[in-house]
mmCIF file of C-alpha atoms (C1' of nucleotides) in Angstrom:
data_model
loop_
_atom_site.group_PDB
_atom_site.id
_atom_site.type_symbol
_atom_site.label_atom_id
_atom_site.label_comp_id
_atom_site.label_asym_id
_atom_site.label_seq_id
_atom_site.Cartn_x
_atom_site.Cartn_y
_atom_site.Cartn_z
ATOM 1 C CA MET A 23 21.176 -84.439 136.348
ATOM 2 C CA PRO A 24 16.669 -83.681 136.712
ATOM 3 C CA GLU A 25 15.744 -86.295 139.226
ATOM 4 C CA LEU A 26 11.692 -86.193 140.729
ATOM 5 C CA PRO A 27 13.054 -83.607 143.859
ATOM 6 C CA GLU A 28 14.381 -81.312 141.030
ATOM 7 C CA VAL A 29 11.442 -81.686 138.639
ATOM 8 C CA GLU A 30 8.830 -81.043 142.156
ATOM 9 C CA VAL A 31 11.069 -78.640 142.828
ATOM 10 C CA ILE A 32 10.192 -77.039 139.384
ATOM 11 C CA ARG A 33 6.970 -78.115 139.155
ATOM 12 C CA ARG A 34 6.014 -75.956 142.472
ATOM 13 C CA ASP A 35 8.036 -72.950 141.163
ATOM 14 C CA LEU A 36 6.046 -72.733 138.431
ATOM 15 C CA GLU A 37 2.513 -73.360 139.606
ATOM 16 C CA ARG A 38 3.365 -70.552 141.584
ATOM 17 C CA ASP A 39 4.212 -68.703 138.975
ATOM 18 C CA VAL A 40 3.138 -69.250 135.484
ATOM 19 C CA GLY A 41 -0.090 -71.265 136.804
ATOM 20 C CA GLY A 42 -2.862 -69.012 135.242
ATOM 21 C CA LYS A 43 -0.683 -67.449 132.502
ATOM 22 C CA LYS A 44 -1.905 -67.513 129.025
ATOM 23 C CA ILE A 45 0.550 -68.610 126.142
ATOM 24 C CA LYS A 46 1.059 -65.943 123.965
ATOM 25 C CA LYS A 47 4.165 -66.953 121.843
ATOM 26 C CA VAL A 48 5.735 -70.115 121.076
ATOM 27 C CA GLU A 49 9.235 -69.816 119.508
ATOM 28 C CA VAL A 50 11.129 -72.988 118.652
ATOM 29 C CA PRO A 51 14.641 -72.452 116.891
ATOM 30 C CA GLY A 52 15.150 -75.788 116.389
ATOM 31 C CA MET A 53 13.482 -79.358 115.812
ATOM 32 C CA ARG A 54 15.355 -81.373 118.166
ATOM 33 C CA SER A 55 13.454 -80.651 121.381
ATOM 34 C CA ILE A 56 9.897 -80.933 119.462
ATOM 35 C CA ARG A 57 11.140 -83.957 117.354
ATOM 36 C CA ARG A 58 7.641 -86.155 118.142
ATOM 37 C CA HIS A 59 5.861 -83.197 116.381
ATOM 38 C CA PRO A 60 5.812 -82.910 112.515
ATOM 39 C CA ASN A 61 6.959 -79.862 112.348
ATOM 40 C CA LYS A 62 7.054 -77.000 114.518
ATOM 41 C CA LYS A 63 3.427 -75.306 113.560
ATOM 42 C CA HIS A 64 1.963 -78.207 114.896
ATOM 43 C CA PHE A 65 3.576 -77.992 117.877
ATOM 44 C CA ILE A 66 3.217 -73.930 118.281
ATOM 45 C CA GLY A 67 -0.297 -74.016 117.280
ATOM 46 C CA LEU A 68 -1.273 -76.456 120.091
ATOM 47 C CA LEU A 69 0.119 -74.482 122.320
ATOM 48 C CA GLU A 70 -0.927 -70.032 121.328
ATOM 49 C CA GLY A 71 -3.153 -68.596 122.874
ATOM 50 C CA ARG A 72 -4.025 -70.827 125.464
ATOM 51 C CA ARG A 73 -3.703 -70.590 128.924
ATOM 52 C CA ILE A 74 -1.806 -72.919 131.755
ATOM 53 C CA LYS A 75 -4.060 -74.490 134.694
ATOM 54 C CA PHE A 76 -2.007 -76.386 136.692
ATOM 55 C CA LEU A 77 1.329 -78.190 136.639
ATOM 56 C CA ASP A 78 1.292 -82.303 137.489
ATOM 57 C CA ARG A 79 4.565 -84.172 137.839
ATOM 58 C CA ARG A 80 4.646 -87.932 137.025
ATOM 59 C CA GLY A 81 8.128 -89.276 137.562
ATOM 60 C CA LYS A 82 9.987 -87.017 136.055
ATOM 61 C CA PHE A 83 7.745 -85.854 133.341
ATOM 62 C CA LEU A 84 6.353 -82.538 133.994
ATOM 63 C CA LEU A 85 2.738 -81.819 132.562
ATOM 64 C CA PHE A 86 1.618 -78.187 132.200
ATOM 65 C CA HIS A 87 -2.314 -78.833 131.514
ATOM 66 C CA LEU A 88 -3.995 -76.049 129.004
ATOM 67 C CA ASP A 89 -7.004 -74.899 128.482
ATOM 68 C CA ASP A 90 -9.439 -77.282 126.270
ATOM 69 C CA GLY A 91 -7.595 -80.729 127.880
ATOM 70 C CA VAL A 92 -4.510 -79.770 125.907
ATOM 71 C CA ILE A 93 -0.896 -81.211 128.104
ATOM 72 C CA LEU A 94 2.306 -80.076 127.216
ATOM 73 C CA VAL A 95 4.576 -82.526 128.876
ATOM 74 C CA THR A 96 8.508 -82.306 129.612
ATOM 75 C CA HIS A 97 11.427 -84.371 130.226
ATOM 76 C CA LEU A 98 14.460 -82.365 131.051
ATOM 77 C CA GLY A 99 16.523 -85.724 130.292
ATOM 78 C CA MET A 100 20.382 -85.040 131.168
ATOM 79 C CA SER A 101 20.895 -81.291 130.936
ATOM 80 C CA GLY A 102 17.646 -79.255 130.744
ATOM 81 C CA GLN A 103 16.380 -76.690 132.320
ATOM 82 C CA LEU A 104 13.312 -74.032 132.390
ATOM 83 C CA LEU A 105 14.183 -70.855 133.010
ATOM 84 C CA ARG A 106 11.812 -68.034 134.039
ATOM 85 C CA ALA A 107 12.468 -64.836 132.215
ATOM 86 C CA LYS A 108 10.540 -61.643 133.613
ATOM 87 C CA GLN A 109 11.060 -59.942 130.536
ATOM 88 C CA SER A 110 11.446 -60.953 126.984
ATOM 89 C CA ARG A 111 14.687 -58.933 126.393
ATOM 90 C CA GLU A 112 16.777 -60.713 128.830
ATOM 91 C CA LYS A 113 19.610 -62.309 126.651
ATOM 92 C CA LEU A 114 18.770 -66.035 125.633
ATOM 93 C CA ALA A 115 21.189 -68.650 127.111
ATOM 94 C CA LYS A 116 23.004 -70.788 124.533
ATOM 95 C CA HIS A 117 21.007 -73.647 123.896
ATOM 96 C CA THR A 118 17.069 -72.114 124.538
ATOM 97 C CA HIS A 119 15.170 -74.697 122.340
ATOM 98 C CA VAL A 120 11.894 -73.252 123.010
ATOM 99 C CA ILE A 121 10.404 -69.948 124.567
ATOM 100 C CA LEU A 122 7.242 -69.690 126.016
ATOM 101 C CA THR A 123 5.750 -65.645 125.758
ATOM 102 C CA PHE A 124 2.917 -64.900 128.219
ATOM 103 C CA THR A 125 0.316 -62.435 127.149
ATOM 104 C CA GLN A 126 0.643 -60.911 130.863
ATOM 105 C CA GLY A 127 4.508 -60.167 129.825
ATOM 106 C CA GLY A 128 7.751 -62.669 130.640
ATOM 107 C CA GLN A 129 8.923 -66.450 129.044
ATOM 108 C CA LEU A 130 9.182 -69.324 130.112
ATOM 109 C CA ARG A 131 12.206 -71.058 128.240
ATOM 110 C CA PHE A 132 13.565 -74.653 127.832
ATOM 111 C CA ARG A 133 17.226 -74.718 127.300
ATOM 112 C CA ASP A 134 18.566 -78.118 126.958
ATOM 113 C CA PRO A 135 22.754 -78.530 125.663
ATOM 114 C CA ARG A 136 22.343 -82.105 125.361
ATOM 115 C CA THR A 137 19.320 -82.560 124.062
ATOM 116 C CA PHE A 138 18.394 -85.746 125.965
ATOM 117 C CA GLY A 139 15.208 -83.645 127.093
ATOM 118 C CA GLU A 140 12.142 -82.868 125.303
ATOM 119 C CA MET A 141 8.854 -81.395 124.740
ATOM 120 C CA PHE A 142 5.394 -82.655 123.428
ATOM 121 C CA ILE A 143 2.251 -82.002 123.461
ATOM 122 C CA ILE A 144 -1.017 -84.607 124.391
ATOM 123 C CA GLU A 145 -4.048 -83.621 123.135
ATOM 124 C CA LYS A 146 -7.200 -83.810 124.828
ATOM 125 C CA GLY A 147 -8.178 -87.042 125.655
ATOM 126 C CA GLY A 148 -4.381 -88.518 124.702
ATOM 127 C CA LEU A 149 -3.292 -88.829 127.912
ATOM 128 C CA ALA A 150 -4.283 -92.766 128.377
ATOM 129 C CA ALA A 151 -2.618 -93.295 125.400
ATOM 130 C CA CYS A 152 0.971 -91.660 125.834
ATOM 131 C CA ARG A 153 3.037 -95.197 126.322
ATOM 132 C CA GLU A 154 5.902 -93.758 128.521
ATOM 133 C CA LEU A 155 3.473 -92.005 130.885
ATOM 134 C CA ALA A 156 0.798 -94.973 130.903
ATOM 135 C CA GLU A 157 3.863 -97.519 131.957
ATOM 136 C CA LEU A 158 5.437 -95.126 134.564
ATOM 137 C CA GLY A 159 5.540 -97.025 137.619
ATOM 138 C CA VAL A 160 4.440 -95.708 141.184
ATOM 139 C CA ASP A 161 5.861 -92.201 141.894
ATOM 140 C CA PRO A 162 7.227 -92.317 145.828
ATOM 141 C CA LEU A 163 5.550 -88.498 146.267
ATOM 142 C CA GLU A 164 2.299 -88.851 144.413
ATOM 143 C CA THR A 165 1.434 -92.310 145.724
ATOM 144 C CA PRO A 166 2.715 -92.661 148.608
ATOM 145 C CA VAL A 167 2.364 -97.298 149.078
ATOM 146 C CA SER A 168 2.928 -98.893 151.930
ATOM 147 C CA TRP A 169 6.254 -101.172 153.115
ATOM 148 C CA ASP A 170 4.363 -104.152 152.786
ATOM 149 C CA ASP A 171 3.189 -103.870 149.390
ATOM 150 C CA PHE A 172 6.524 -102.487 148.638
ATOM 151 C CA GLY A 173 7.939 -105.589 149.836
ATOM 152 C CA ARG A 174 5.403 -107.423 147.626
ATOM 153 C CA MET A 175 6.519 -105.603 144.705
ATOM 154 C CA MET A 176 9.738 -106.409 145.111
ATOM 155 C CA LEU A 177 9.226 -109.662 145.092
ATOM 156 C CA VAL A 178 7.711 -109.603 141.876
ATOM 157 C CA ARG A 179 11.322 -108.749 140.417
ATOM 158 C CA LYS A 180 13.937 -110.814 140.728
ATOM 159 C CA THR A 181 16.829 -108.649 140.011
ATOM 160 C CA LYS A 182 19.414 -106.543 141.126
ATOM 161 C CA LEU A 183 18.500 -103.318 143.975
ATOM 162 C CA LYS A 184 20.020 -100.499 141.868
ATOM 163 C CA ALA A 185 18.753 -101.323 138.860
ATOM 164 C CA LEU A 186 15.031 -101.991 139.914
ATOM 165 C CA LEU A 187 14.973 -98.655 141.658
ATOM 166 C CA MET A 188 15.964 -96.745 138.786
ATOM 167 C CA ASP A 189 13.833 -98.796 136.365
ATOM 168 C CA GLN A 190 10.859 -96.208 135.631
ATOM 169 C CA LYS A 191 8.063 -98.580 135.520
ATOM 170 C CA PHE A 192 9.086 -100.145 138.774
ATOM 171 C CA LEU A 193 9.064 -96.474 140.535
ATOM 172 C CA ALA A 194 8.959 -93.248 138.610
ATOM 173 C CA GLY A 195 11.499 -90.804 139.019
ATOM 174 C CA LEU A 196 14.809 -91.913 140.388
ATOM 175 C CA GLY A 197 17.758 -91.837 138.704
ATOM 176 C CA ASN A 198 21.578 -92.073 139.628
ATOM 177 C CA ILE A 199 22.255 -89.985 142.006
ATOM 178 C CA TYR A 200 18.974 -90.817 144.615
ATOM 179 C CA SER A 201 19.296 -94.604 144.256
ATOM 180 C CA ASP A 202 22.956 -94.816 145.468
ATOM 181 C CA GLU A 203 21.697 -92.188 148.147
ATOM 182 C CA ILE A 204 18.802 -94.244 148.716
ATOM 183 C CA LEU A 205 20.730 -97.796 148.924
ATOM 184 C CA PHE A 206 23.391 -95.760 151.528
ATOM 185 C CA ALA A 207 20.530 -94.912 153.839
ATOM 186 C CA ALA A 208 19.140 -98.150 153.584
ATOM 187 C CA GLY A 209 22.601 -100.055 154.118
ATOM 188 C CA LEU A 210 22.030 -102.132 150.974
ATOM 189 C CA ALA A 211 24.550 -103.372 148.336
ATOM 190 C CA HIS A 212 23.384 -102.508 144.777
ATOM 191 C CA ASP A 213 23.787 -105.918 143.627
ATOM 192 C CA ARG A 214 21.309 -107.414 146.447
ATOM 193 C CA LYS A 215 18.680 -109.090 144.573
ATOM 194 C CA SER A 216 15.374 -107.831 145.423
ATOM 195 C CA ASP A 217 13.935 -110.932 146.547
ATOM 196 C CA SER A 218 16.379 -111.328 148.738
ATOM 197 C CA LEU A 219 15.591 -108.898 151.331
ATOM 198 C CA SER A 220 14.471 -109.474 155.134
ATOM 199 C CA THR A 221 11.113 -107.972 156.272
ATOM 200 C CA GLN A 222 13.272 -105.573 158.011
ATOM 201 C CA GLU A 223 15.387 -104.508 155.087
ATOM 202 C CA VAL A 224 12.740 -103.945 153.356
ATOM 203 C CA ARG A 225 11.660 -101.524 155.849
ATOM 204 C CA ARG A 226 14.690 -100.060 156.021
ATOM 205 C CA LEU A 227 14.809 -99.540 151.935
ATOM 206 C CA TYR A 228 10.924 -97.880 151.694
ATOM 207 C CA ARG A 229 12.050 -95.384 154.876
ATOM 208 C CA SER A 230 15.351 -94.383 153.472
ATOM 209 C CA LEU A 231 13.155 -94.277 149.859
ATOM 210 C CA VAL A 232 11.092 -91.598 151.172
ATOM 211 C CA GLU A 233 13.170 -89.748 153.443
ATOM 212 C CA THR A 234 16.075 -89.348 150.594
ATOM 213 C CA ILE A 235 13.215 -87.994 148.566
ATOM 214 C CA GLN A 236 11.758 -85.685 150.723
ATOM 215 C CA ASP A 237 15.089 -84.320 152.258
ATOM 216 C CA ALA A 238 16.253 -83.606 149.041
ATOM 217 C CA VAL A 239 13.302 -81.729 147.623
ATOM 218 C CA LYS A 240 12.922 -79.851 150.833
ATOM 219 C CA TYR A 241 16.869 -78.522 150.007
ATOM 220 C CA ARG A 242 15.872 -77.949 146.540
ATOM 221 C CA GLY A 243 17.371 -80.492 144.492
ATOM 222 C CA SER A 244 21.290 -81.369 144.090
ATOM 223 C CA THR A 245 23.453 -79.295 141.630
ATOM 224 C CA LEU A 246 26.961 -80.835 140.881
ATOM 225 C CA GLU A 247 29.958 -78.639 139.462
ATOM 226 C CA ASP A 248 28.434 -79.041 135.571
ATOM 227 C CA ASN A 249 25.497 -76.754 137.042
ATOM 228 C CA GLY A 250 23.134 -78.743 134.836
ATOM 229 C CA TYR A 251 20.304 -78.357 137.194
ATOM 230 C CA VAL A 252 19.166 -75.297 138.849
ATOM 231 C CA ASP A 253 15.779 -73.773 139.688
ATOM 232 C CA PRO A 254 13.486 -71.641 136.968
ATOM 233 C CA ASN A 255 15.119 -68.766 139.173
ATOM 234 C CA GLY A 256 18.491 -69.810 137.854
ATOM 235 C CA ASP A 257 19.221 -70.955 141.372
ATOM 236 C CA PRO A 258 21.312 -74.368 141.945
ATOM 237 C CA GLY A 259 20.374 -76.335 145.267
ATOM 238 C CA GLU A 260 21.681 -77.473 148.045
ATOM 239 C CA PHE A 261 21.499 -81.516 148.572
ATOM 240 C CA GLN A 262 24.679 -82.320 146.920
ATOM 241 C CA HIS A 263 26.078 -80.619 150.686
ATOM 242 C CA HIS A 264 23.798 -83.461 152.128
ATOM 243 C CA HIS A 265 25.011 -86.263 150.114
ATOM 244 C CA ALA A 266 26.679 -89.189 151.883
ATOM 245 C CA VAL A 267 28.000 -91.056 148.978
ATOM 246 C CA TYR A 268 27.425 -89.676 145.562
ATOM 247 C CA ASN A 269 30.312 -87.820 143.816
ATOM 248 C CA ARG A 270 32.346 -88.215 147.110
ATOM 249 C CA GLU A 271 35.177 -91.294 146.188
ATOM 250 C CA GLY A 272 37.690 -91.483 148.575
ATOM 251 C CA GLU A 273 35.591 -89.007 150.983
ATOM 252 C CA PRO A 274 35.015 -91.000 154.480
ATOM 253 C CA CYS A 275 32.097 -92.471 154.935
ATOM 254 C CA PRO A 276 29.755 -90.667 157.076
ATOM 255 C CA ARG A 277 29.134 -94.173 159.163
ATOM 256 C CA CYS A 278 31.848 -96.045 159.322
ATOM 257 C CA ARG A 279 34.912 -93.409 158.165
ATOM 258 C CA LYS A 280 36.286 -95.642 155.216
ATOM 259 C CA PRO A 281 36.901 -94.170 151.876
ATOM 260 C CA ILE A 282 33.497 -93.893 149.545
ATOM 261 C CA ILE A 283 34.214 -96.354 146.571
ATOM 262 C CA ARG A 284 33.569 -95.596 142.979
ATOM 263 C CA ARG A 285 32.875 -97.677 140.030
ATOM 264 C CA LYS A 286 31.643 -98.473 136.650
ATOM 265 C CA LEU A 287 28.379 -100.004 136.509
ATOM 266 C CA GLY A 288 26.787 -100.056 133.279
ATOM 267 C CA ASN A 289 28.807 -97.398 131.596
ATOM 268 C CA ARG A 290 27.899 -94.969 134.423
ATOM 269 C CA SER A 291 29.227 -94.161 137.678
ATOM 270 C CA SER A 292 28.567 -95.569 140.913
ATOM 271 C CA PHE A 293 29.256 -95.014 144.798
ATOM 272 C CA CYS A 294 28.812 -96.584 148.076
ATOM 273 C CA CYS A 295 30.749 -97.735 151.114
ATOM 274 C CA GLU A 296 31.611 -101.297 151.034
ATOM 275 C CA ALA A 297 31.395 -101.659 154.615
ATOM 276 C CA CYS A 298 28.010 -100.128 155.528
ATOM 277 C CA GLN A 299 26.288 -101.584 152.075
ATOM 278 C CA VAL A 300 25.981 -105.641 152.361
ATOM 279 C "C1'" DC B 23 12.825 -112.951 131.445
ATOM 280 C "C1'" DG B 24 17.633 -110.455 133.582
ATOM 281 C "C1'" DC B 25 21.049 -107.757 131.987
ATOM 282 C "C1'" DG B 26 25.018 -105.957 129.906
ATOM 283 C "C1'" DT B 27 25.976 -102.715 125.946
ATOM 284 C "C1'" DC B 28 25.829 -99.086 122.566
ATOM 285 C "C1'" DG B 29 24.203 -94.454 120.425
ATOM 286 C "C1'" DC B 30 22.317 -90.384 121.358
ATOM 287 C "C1'" DC B 31 24.505 -85.421 122.465
ATOM 288 C "C1'" DT B 32 27.761 -81.294 124.071
ATOM 289 C "C1'" DG B 33 30.608 -78.837 127.414
ATOM 290 C "C1'" DT B 34 34.549 -79.914 130.506
ATOM 291 C "C1'" DG B 35 38.788 -80.932 131.785
ATOM 292 C "C1'" DG B 36 42.689 -83.591 132.012
ATOM 293 C "C1'" DG B 37 47.197 -85.341 129.436
ATOM 294 C "C1'" DC B 38 50.404 -84.891 125.831
ATOM 295 C "C1'" DT C 11 48.185 -73.055 122.501
ATOM 296 C "C1'" DG C 12 45.780 -76.616 120.378
ATOM 297 C "C1'" DC C 13 44.073 -81.353 119.946
ATOM 298 C "C1'" DC C 14 42.090 -85.706 121.040
ATOM 299 C "C1'" DC C 15 39.736 -88.179 124.524
ATOM 300 C "C1'" DA C 16 37.473 -89.738 128.648
ATOM 301 C "C1'" DC C 17 33.362 -88.401 131.087
ATOM 302 C "C1'" DA C 18 28.854 -87.206 132.498
ATOM 303 C "C1'" DG C 19 24.166 -90.061 132.358
ATOM 304 C "C1'" DG C 20 18.454 -90.811 130.599
ATOM 305 C "C1'" DC C 21 16.689 -93.935 127.859
ATOM 306 C "C1'" DG C 22 15.399 -97.074 124.173
ATOM 307 C "C1'" DA C 23 17.200 -100.691 121.203
ATOM 308 C "C1'" DC C 24 19.599 -104.668 120.527
ATOM 309 C "C1'" DG C 25 21.808 -108.999 121.429
ATOM 310 C "C1'" DC C 26 22.504 -113.298 124.830
#
DNA sequence: CGCGTCGCCTGTGGGC
DNA sequence: TGCCCACAGGCGACGC
């Protein structure tokens, strides 16, 4: 499940790999992944002939900045992948929904079996009017806030910690995996109210947030058994080997050795150590 | 306002 | 061997 660290790894890889390349041809087999556009022609016409200048990330959104102020926005949803093909004749993986072919040769392919992800284009000057980007909260990697600002932000909302960490309008980029890992690292329970934390707990949560995200990027993201996330080269990440709680039900807590607990929270699996997280 | 639940999707794997 | 169903979960919509 691509969250901030995975999208950041993809951004860095692609910045190096497709930055400066010119889009010669765009193929879109189905409408599902470009559902915001009225038709394929509209989407394709905005991309063909334009050059990729640089890549930017906002939370889980990846932004390809093109010539003429045009921006190609990608959200990978649950199962989206951006895959590089050095040669156009490489076999197409099933569920490939968008194919960009470069004048310099090679392709960038958007593959997404569960189709929760999407691609859409913002035309020149339209960035501020894009609501889901405008409403995103602070990106913990792009815009570091001080821990006391972070504490003030938490006081404004009086909500459960896990839901708050995953709220893209509060912090941009965290999902189910990293919110569980951050809460474990901070020793805080998922249902603690955001305005109930002591100064020390706020500081611990803030430090856990920053360190977990940085570590996850360092280890190139988390790839679970379903291989949902791979980098543009098709290679998995390594951070799953460093998870303390996520997907480790029954295994001993790395801190106290009591078994990791799994529970359902709002139709999602949530992992924690009930002894260490209070 | 917070909070829970559902629908959108498809591949995978367990039970029978 | 096949069939059914639970599960994976980001996110918006909806109801209380």
